[in-house]
Coordinates of C-alpha atoms in Angstrom, one line a residue:
M21 CA 22.3 34.8 19.2
Q22 CA 23.3 31.2 19.2
D23 CA 23.8 29.3 15.9
R24 CA 22.0 26.0 16.4
V25 CA 22.2 23.0 14.0
P26 CA 18.7 22.2 13.0
D27 CA 17.3 19.1 14.8
Q28 CA 16.6 16.1 12.7
E29 CA 13.8 15.2 15.1
P30 CA 11.0 16.9 13.1
E31 CA 12.2 15.1 10.0
A32 CA 12.1 11.7 11.8
D33 CA 8.6 12.6 13.2
R34 CA 7.4 13.4 9.7
E35 CA 8.8 10.2 8.3
A36 CA 7.2 8.1 11.1
E37 CA 3.8 9.8 10.6
R38 CA 4.1 9.2 6.8
R39 CA 4.8 5.5 7.5
R40 CA 1.8 5.3 9.9
R41 CA -0.5 6.9 7.4
R42 CA 0.8 4.6 4.6
A43 CA 0.3 1.5 6.7
Q44 CA -3.3 2.6 7.5
F45 CA -4.0 3.3 3.9
L46 CA -2.7 -0.2 2.8
R47 CA -4.8 -1.9 5.5
D48 CA -7.9 0.0 4.3
L49 CA -7.1 -0.9 0.7
T50 CA -6.7 -4.5 1.5
E51 CA -10.0 -4.5 3.5
A52 CA -11.8 -2.8 0.5
R53 CA -10.5 -5.4 -1.9
E54 CA -11.6 -8.2 0.3
L55 CA -15.1 -6.6 0.6
R56 CA -15.3 -6.2 -3.2
D57 CA -14.3 -9.8 -3.7
R58 CA -17.0 -11.0 -1.3
V59 CA -19.6 -8.8 -3.0
Q60 CA -18.6 -9.5 -6.6
P61 CA -17.3 -13.1 -6.6
R62 CA -17.4 -13.5 -10.4
R63 CA -15.5 -10.3 -11.0
A64 CA -13.0 -11.3 -8.3
R65 CA -12.4 -14.7 -9.9
A66 CA -11.8 -13.1 -13.3
A67 CA -9.3 -10.7 -11.7
R68 CA -7.5 -13.6 -10.1
M69 CA -7.3 -15.4 -13.4
R70 CA -6.0 -12.3 -15.2
Q71 CA -3.4 -11.9 -12.4
A72 CA -2.4 -15.5 -12.8
V73 CA -1.9 -15.1 -16.5
R74 CA 0.2 -12.0 -15.9
M75 CA 2.4 -13.8 -13.4
R76 CA 2.9 -16.8 -15.8
T77 CA 4.0 -14.5 -18.6
F78 CA 6.2 -12.4 -16.5
R79 CA 9.9 -13.0 -17.1
W80 CA 12.3 -12.7 -14.2

């Protein structure tokens, strides 16, 4: 029997796959938000206004 040091390759593969899935999720999320903004312009405008107020009151 040979004692082998476990490869880090599977860990790197898992990390790369996780990053790919996360990137795809974020693309889908952005697309869904854009669609919602087109379908509900009044709600989207209100959300932009709320975000602007939040950003103005945020302290660095």
